[in-house]
PDB file of C-alpha atoms in Angstrom:
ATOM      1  CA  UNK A   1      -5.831  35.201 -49.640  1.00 94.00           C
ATOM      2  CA  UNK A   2      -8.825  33.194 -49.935  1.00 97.00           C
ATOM      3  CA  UNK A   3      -9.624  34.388 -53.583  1.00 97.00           C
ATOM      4  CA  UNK A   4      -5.585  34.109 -54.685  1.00 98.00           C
ATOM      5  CA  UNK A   5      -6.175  30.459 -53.470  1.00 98.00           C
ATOM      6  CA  UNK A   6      -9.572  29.963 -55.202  1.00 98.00           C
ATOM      7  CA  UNK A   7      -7.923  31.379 -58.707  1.00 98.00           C
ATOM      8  CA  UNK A   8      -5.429  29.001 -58.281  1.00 98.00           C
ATOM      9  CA  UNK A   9      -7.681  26.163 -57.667  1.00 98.00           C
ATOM     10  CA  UNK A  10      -9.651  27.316 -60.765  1.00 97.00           C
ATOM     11  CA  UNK A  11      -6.659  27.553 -62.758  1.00 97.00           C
ATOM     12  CA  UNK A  12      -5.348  24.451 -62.202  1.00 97.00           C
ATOM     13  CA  UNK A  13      -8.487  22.124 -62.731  1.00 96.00           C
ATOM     14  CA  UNK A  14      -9.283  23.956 -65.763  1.00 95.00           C
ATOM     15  CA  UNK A  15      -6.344  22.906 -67.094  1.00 94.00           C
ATOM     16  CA  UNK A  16      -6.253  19.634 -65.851  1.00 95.00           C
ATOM     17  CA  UNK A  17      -9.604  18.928 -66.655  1.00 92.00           C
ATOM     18  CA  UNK A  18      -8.896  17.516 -70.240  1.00 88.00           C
ATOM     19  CA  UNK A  19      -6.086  15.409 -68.828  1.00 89.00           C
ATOM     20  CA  UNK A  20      -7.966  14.226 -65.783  1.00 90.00           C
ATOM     21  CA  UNK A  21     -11.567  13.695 -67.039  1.00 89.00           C
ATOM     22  CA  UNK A  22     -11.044  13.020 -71.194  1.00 86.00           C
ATOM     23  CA  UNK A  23     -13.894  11.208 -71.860  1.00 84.00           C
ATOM     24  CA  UNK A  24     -16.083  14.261 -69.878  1.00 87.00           C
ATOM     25  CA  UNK A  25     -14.309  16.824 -71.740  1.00 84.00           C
ATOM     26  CA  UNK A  26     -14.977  14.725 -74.744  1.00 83.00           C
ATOM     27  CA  UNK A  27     -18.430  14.477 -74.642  1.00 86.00           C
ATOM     28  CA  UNK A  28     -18.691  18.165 -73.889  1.00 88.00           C
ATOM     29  CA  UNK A  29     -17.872  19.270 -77.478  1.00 86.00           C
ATOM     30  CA  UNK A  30     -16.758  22.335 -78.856  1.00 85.00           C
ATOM     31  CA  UNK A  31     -19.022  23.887 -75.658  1.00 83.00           C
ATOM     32  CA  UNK A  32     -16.209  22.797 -73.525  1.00 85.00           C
ATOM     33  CA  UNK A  33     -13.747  24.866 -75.051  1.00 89.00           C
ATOM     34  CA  UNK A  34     -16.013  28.136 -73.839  1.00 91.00           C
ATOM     35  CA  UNK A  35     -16.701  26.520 -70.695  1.00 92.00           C
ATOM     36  CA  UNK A  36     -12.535  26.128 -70.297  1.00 92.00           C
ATOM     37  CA  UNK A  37     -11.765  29.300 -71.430  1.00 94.00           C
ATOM     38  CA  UNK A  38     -13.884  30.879 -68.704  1.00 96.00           C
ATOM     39  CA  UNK A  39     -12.755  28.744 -65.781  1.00 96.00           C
ATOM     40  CA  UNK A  40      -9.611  30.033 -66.584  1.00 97.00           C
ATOM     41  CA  UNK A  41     -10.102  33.608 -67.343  1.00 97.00           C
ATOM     42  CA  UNK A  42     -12.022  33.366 -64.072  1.00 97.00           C
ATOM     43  CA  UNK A  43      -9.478  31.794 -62.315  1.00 98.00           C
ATOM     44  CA  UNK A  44      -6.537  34.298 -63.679  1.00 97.00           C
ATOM     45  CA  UNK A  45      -9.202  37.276 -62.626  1.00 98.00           C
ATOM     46  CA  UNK A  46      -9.501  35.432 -59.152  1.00 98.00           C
ATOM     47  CA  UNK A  47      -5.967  35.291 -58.628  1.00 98.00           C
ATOM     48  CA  UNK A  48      -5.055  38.627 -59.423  1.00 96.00           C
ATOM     49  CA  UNK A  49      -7.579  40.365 -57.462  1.00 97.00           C
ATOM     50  CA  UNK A  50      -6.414  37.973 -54.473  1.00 98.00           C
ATOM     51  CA  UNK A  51      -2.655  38.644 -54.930  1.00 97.00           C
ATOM     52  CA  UNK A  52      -3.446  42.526 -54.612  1.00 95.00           C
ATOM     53  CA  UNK A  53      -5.802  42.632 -51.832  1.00 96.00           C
ATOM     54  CA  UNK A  54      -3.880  39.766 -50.126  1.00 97.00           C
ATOM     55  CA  UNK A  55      -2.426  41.454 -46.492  1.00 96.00           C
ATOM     56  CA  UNK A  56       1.514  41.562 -46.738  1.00 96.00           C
ATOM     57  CA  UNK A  57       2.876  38.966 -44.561  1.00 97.00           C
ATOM     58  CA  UNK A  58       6.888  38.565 -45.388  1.00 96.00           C
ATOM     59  CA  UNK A  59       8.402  35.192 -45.260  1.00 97.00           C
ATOM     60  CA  UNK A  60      11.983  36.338 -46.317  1.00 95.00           C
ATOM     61  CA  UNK A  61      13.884  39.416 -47.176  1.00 94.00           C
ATOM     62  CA  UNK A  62      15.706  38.156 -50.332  1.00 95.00           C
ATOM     63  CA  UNK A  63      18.808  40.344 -51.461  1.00 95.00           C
ATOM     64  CA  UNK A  64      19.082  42.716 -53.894  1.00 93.00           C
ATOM     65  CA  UNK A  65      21.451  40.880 -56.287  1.00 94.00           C
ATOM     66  CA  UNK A  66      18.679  38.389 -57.040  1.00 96.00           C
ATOM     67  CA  UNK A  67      16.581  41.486 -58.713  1.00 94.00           C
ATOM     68  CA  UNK A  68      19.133  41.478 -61.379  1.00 95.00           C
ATOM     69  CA  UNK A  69      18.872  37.394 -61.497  1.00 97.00           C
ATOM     70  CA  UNK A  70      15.507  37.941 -62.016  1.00 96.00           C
ATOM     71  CA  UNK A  71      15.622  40.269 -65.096  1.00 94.00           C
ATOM     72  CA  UNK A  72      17.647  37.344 -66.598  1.00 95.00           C
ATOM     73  CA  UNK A  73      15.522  34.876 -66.546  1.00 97.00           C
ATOM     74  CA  UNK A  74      12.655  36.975 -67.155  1.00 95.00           C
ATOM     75  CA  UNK A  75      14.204  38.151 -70.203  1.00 95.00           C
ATOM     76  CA  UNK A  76      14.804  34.173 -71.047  1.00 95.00           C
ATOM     77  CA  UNK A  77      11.370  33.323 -70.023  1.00 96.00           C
ATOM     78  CA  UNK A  78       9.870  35.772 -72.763  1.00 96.00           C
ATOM     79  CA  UNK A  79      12.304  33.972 -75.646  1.00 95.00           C
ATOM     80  CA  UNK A  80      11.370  30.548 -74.111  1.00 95.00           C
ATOM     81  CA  UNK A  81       8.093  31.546 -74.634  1.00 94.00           C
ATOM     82  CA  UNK A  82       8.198  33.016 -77.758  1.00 93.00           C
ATOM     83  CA  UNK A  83      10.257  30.271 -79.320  1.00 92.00           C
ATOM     84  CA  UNK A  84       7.272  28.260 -79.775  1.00 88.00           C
ATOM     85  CA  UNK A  85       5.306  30.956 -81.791  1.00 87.00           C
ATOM     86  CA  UNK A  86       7.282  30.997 -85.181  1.00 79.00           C
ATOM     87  CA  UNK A  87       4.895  28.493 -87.648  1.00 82.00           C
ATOM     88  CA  UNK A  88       7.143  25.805 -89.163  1.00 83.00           C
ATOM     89  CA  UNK A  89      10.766  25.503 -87.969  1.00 87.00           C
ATOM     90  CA  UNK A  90      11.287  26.703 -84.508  1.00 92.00           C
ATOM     91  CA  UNK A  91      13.588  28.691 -82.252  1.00 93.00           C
ATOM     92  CA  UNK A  92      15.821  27.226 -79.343  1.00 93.00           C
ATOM     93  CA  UNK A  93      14.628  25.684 -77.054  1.00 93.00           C
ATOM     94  CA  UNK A  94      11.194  25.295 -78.977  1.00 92.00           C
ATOM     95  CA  UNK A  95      13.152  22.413 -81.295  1.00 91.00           C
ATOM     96  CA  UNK A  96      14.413  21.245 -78.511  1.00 92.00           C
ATOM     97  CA  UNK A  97      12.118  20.745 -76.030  1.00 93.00           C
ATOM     98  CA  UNK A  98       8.667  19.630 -75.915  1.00 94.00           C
ATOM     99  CA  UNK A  99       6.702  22.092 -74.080  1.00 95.00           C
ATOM    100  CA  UNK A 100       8.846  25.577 -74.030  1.00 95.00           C
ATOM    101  CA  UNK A 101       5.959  27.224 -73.092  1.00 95.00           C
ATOM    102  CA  UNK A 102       5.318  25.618 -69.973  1.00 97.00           C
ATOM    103  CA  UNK A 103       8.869  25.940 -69.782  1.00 97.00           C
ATOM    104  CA  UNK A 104       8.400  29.596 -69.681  1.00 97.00           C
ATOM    105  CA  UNK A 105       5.666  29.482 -67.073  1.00 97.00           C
ATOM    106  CA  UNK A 106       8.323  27.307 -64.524  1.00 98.00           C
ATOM    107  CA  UNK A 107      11.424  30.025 -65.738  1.00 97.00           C
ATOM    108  CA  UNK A 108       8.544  32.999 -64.848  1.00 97.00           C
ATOM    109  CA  UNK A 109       7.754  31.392 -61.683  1.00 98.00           C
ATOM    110  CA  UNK A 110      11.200  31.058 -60.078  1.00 98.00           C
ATOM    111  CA  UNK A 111      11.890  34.419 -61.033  1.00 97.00           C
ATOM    112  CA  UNK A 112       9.382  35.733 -59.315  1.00 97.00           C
ATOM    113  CA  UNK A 113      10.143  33.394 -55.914  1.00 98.00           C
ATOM    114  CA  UNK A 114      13.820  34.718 -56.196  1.00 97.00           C
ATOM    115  CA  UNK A 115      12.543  38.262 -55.644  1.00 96.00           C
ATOM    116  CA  UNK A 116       9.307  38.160 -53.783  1.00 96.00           C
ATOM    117  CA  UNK A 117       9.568  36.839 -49.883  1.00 96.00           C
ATOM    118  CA  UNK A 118       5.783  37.610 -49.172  1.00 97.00           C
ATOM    119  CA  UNK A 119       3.543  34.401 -48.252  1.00 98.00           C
ATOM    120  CA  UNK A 120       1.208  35.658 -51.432  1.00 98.00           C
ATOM    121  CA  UNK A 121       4.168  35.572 -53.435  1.00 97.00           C
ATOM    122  CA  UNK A 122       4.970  32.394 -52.698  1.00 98.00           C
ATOM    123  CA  UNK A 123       1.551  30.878 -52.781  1.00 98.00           C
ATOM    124  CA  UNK A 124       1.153  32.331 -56.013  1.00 98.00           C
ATOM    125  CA  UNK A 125       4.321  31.626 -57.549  1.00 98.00           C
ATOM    126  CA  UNK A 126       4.895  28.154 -55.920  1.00 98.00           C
ATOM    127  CA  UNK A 127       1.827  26.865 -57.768  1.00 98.00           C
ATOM    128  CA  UNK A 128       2.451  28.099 -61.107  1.00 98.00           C
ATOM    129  CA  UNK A 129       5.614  25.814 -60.557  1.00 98.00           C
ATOM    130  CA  UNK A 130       3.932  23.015 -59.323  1.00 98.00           C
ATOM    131  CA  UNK A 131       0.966  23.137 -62.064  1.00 98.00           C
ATOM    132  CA  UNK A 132       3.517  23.703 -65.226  1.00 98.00           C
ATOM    133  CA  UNK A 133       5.756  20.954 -64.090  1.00 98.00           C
ATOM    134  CA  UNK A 134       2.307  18.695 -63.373  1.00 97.00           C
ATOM    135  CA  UNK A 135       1.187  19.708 -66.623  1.00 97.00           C
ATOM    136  CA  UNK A 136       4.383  18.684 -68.494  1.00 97.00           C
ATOM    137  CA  UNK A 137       4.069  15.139 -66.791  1.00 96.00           C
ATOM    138  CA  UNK A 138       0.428  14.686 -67.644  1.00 95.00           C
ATOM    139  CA  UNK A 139       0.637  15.801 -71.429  1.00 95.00           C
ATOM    140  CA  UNK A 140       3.791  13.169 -71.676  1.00 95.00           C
ATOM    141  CA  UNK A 141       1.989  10.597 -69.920  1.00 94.00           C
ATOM    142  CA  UNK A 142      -1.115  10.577 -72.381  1.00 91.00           C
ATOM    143  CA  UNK A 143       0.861  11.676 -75.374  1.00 92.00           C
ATOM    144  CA  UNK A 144       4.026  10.234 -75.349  1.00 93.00           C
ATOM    145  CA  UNK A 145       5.051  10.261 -79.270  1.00 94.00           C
ATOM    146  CA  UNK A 146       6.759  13.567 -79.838  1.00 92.00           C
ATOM    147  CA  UNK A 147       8.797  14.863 -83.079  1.00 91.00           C
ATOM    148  CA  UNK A 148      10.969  17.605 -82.916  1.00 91.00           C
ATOM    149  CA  UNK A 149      10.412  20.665 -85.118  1.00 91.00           C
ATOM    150  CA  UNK A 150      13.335  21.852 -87.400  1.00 92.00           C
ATOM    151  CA  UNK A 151      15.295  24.684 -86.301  1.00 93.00           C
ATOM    152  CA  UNK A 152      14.288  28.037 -87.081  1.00 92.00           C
ATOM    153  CA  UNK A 153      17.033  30.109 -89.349  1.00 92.00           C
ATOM    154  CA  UNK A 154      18.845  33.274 -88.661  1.00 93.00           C
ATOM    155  CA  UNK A 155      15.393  35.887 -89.480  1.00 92.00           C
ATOM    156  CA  UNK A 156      13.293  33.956 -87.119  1.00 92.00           C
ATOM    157  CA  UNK A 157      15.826  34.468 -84.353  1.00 94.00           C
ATOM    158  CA  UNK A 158      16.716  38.319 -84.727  1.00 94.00           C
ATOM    159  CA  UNK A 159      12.783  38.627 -84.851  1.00 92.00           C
ATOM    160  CA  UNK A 160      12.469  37.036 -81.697  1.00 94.00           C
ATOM    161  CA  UNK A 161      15.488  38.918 -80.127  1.00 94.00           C
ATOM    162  CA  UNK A 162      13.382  42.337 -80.781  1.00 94.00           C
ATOM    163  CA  UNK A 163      10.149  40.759 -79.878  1.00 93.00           C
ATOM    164  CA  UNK A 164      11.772  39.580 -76.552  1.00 94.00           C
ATOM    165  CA  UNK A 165      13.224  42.830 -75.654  1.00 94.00           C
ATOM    166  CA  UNK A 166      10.467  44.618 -76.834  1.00 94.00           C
ATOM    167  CA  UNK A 167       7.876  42.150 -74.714  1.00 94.00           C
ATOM    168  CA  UNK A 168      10.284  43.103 -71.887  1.00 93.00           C
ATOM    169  CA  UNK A 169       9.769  46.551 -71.774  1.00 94.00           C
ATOM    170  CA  UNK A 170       6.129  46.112 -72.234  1.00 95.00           C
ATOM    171  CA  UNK A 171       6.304  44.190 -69.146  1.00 95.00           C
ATOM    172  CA  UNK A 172       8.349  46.376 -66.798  1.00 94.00           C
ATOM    173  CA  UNK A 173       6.092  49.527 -67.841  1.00 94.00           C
ATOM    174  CA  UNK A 174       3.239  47.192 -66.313  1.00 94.00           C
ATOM    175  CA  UNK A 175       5.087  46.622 -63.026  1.00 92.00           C
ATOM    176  CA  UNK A 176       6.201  50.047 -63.242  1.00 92.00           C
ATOM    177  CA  UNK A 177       1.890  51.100 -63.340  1.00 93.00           C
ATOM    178  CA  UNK A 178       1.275  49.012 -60.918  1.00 89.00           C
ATOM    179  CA  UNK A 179       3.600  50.610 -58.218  1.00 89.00           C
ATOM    180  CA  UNK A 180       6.738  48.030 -58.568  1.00 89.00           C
ATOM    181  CA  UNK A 181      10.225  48.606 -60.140  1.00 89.00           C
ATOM    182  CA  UNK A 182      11.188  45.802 -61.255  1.00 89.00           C
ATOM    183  CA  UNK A 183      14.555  46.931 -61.825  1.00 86.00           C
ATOM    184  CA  UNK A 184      14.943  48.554 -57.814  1.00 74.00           C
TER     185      UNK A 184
END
């Protein structure tokens, strides 16, 4: 549990580090960008070795109808998520809403604490909530000037339907390797 909570910790200030310290990450350079990129690498490796060797302590026994909740807004946390990637005009929510991929992260996150009743679960999940919505309020706080892209047209959203689905199949075959059926 210790190294779960260290990845987190990790995670976290890496990203926050810009936000919290600017004029340190400014006078860091393009150097900081590495040095970023492998706090948080280090922190994702951190928590995922942490969340698997973590011991199994159950919190709650959640029922099965929220596994089919779950593939819901997992499927609408890979659109979210993907509506920000078309360049120019963007899909819904991404013209909508400022930061749909942190929006993803916080759809992800309750997901998974709909399904998983393990105190590693929680931990885990639980802070990826807590840092995306902390994230949102820090990025509005220094930047608070926003424009909304254009929405995307028809193409953009039947590509995004496939790469959803596809993404979501892609996903489940990795729970699936790891042991979990995400679908049980």
């Amino acid at each position: 549990m210790i190294l779960l909570i260290l990845g987190i910790l990790l995670w976290v200030a890496a990203h926050y580090f810009k936000r919290l310290a600017p004029d340190l990450r400014a006078n860091m350079g393009n150097a900081g960008k590495g040095v970023v990129a492998l706090a948080i690498v280090g922190g994702l490796i951190l928590m995922i070795i942490g969340y698997r060797s973590a011991d199994f302590i159950n919190i709650w026994y959640p029922p099965a109808f929220l596994t089919h909740v779950n593939n819901l807004l997992m499927l609408l946390a890979v659109w979210v998520y993907g509506s920000s990637a078309a360049k120019g005009a963007k899909a819904w929510p991404a013209y909508k809403t400022r930061h749909p991929q942190l929006m993803a992260v916080k759809i992800w996150a309750l997901a998974h604490l709909l399904v998983n009743g393990d105190l590693a679960s929680i931990i885990l999940f639980a802070s990826m909530l807590a840092w995306a919505v902390g994230e949102v309020i820090m990025i509005n706080r220094a930047e608070p000037e926003w424009t909304a892209p254009s929405p995307a047209g028809r193409k953009t959203y039947i590509r995004l339907a496939v790469i959803s689905i596809v993404m979501l199949v892609v996903i489940s075959g990795i729970h699936y390797a790891l042991g979990v059926s995400p679908f049980a």
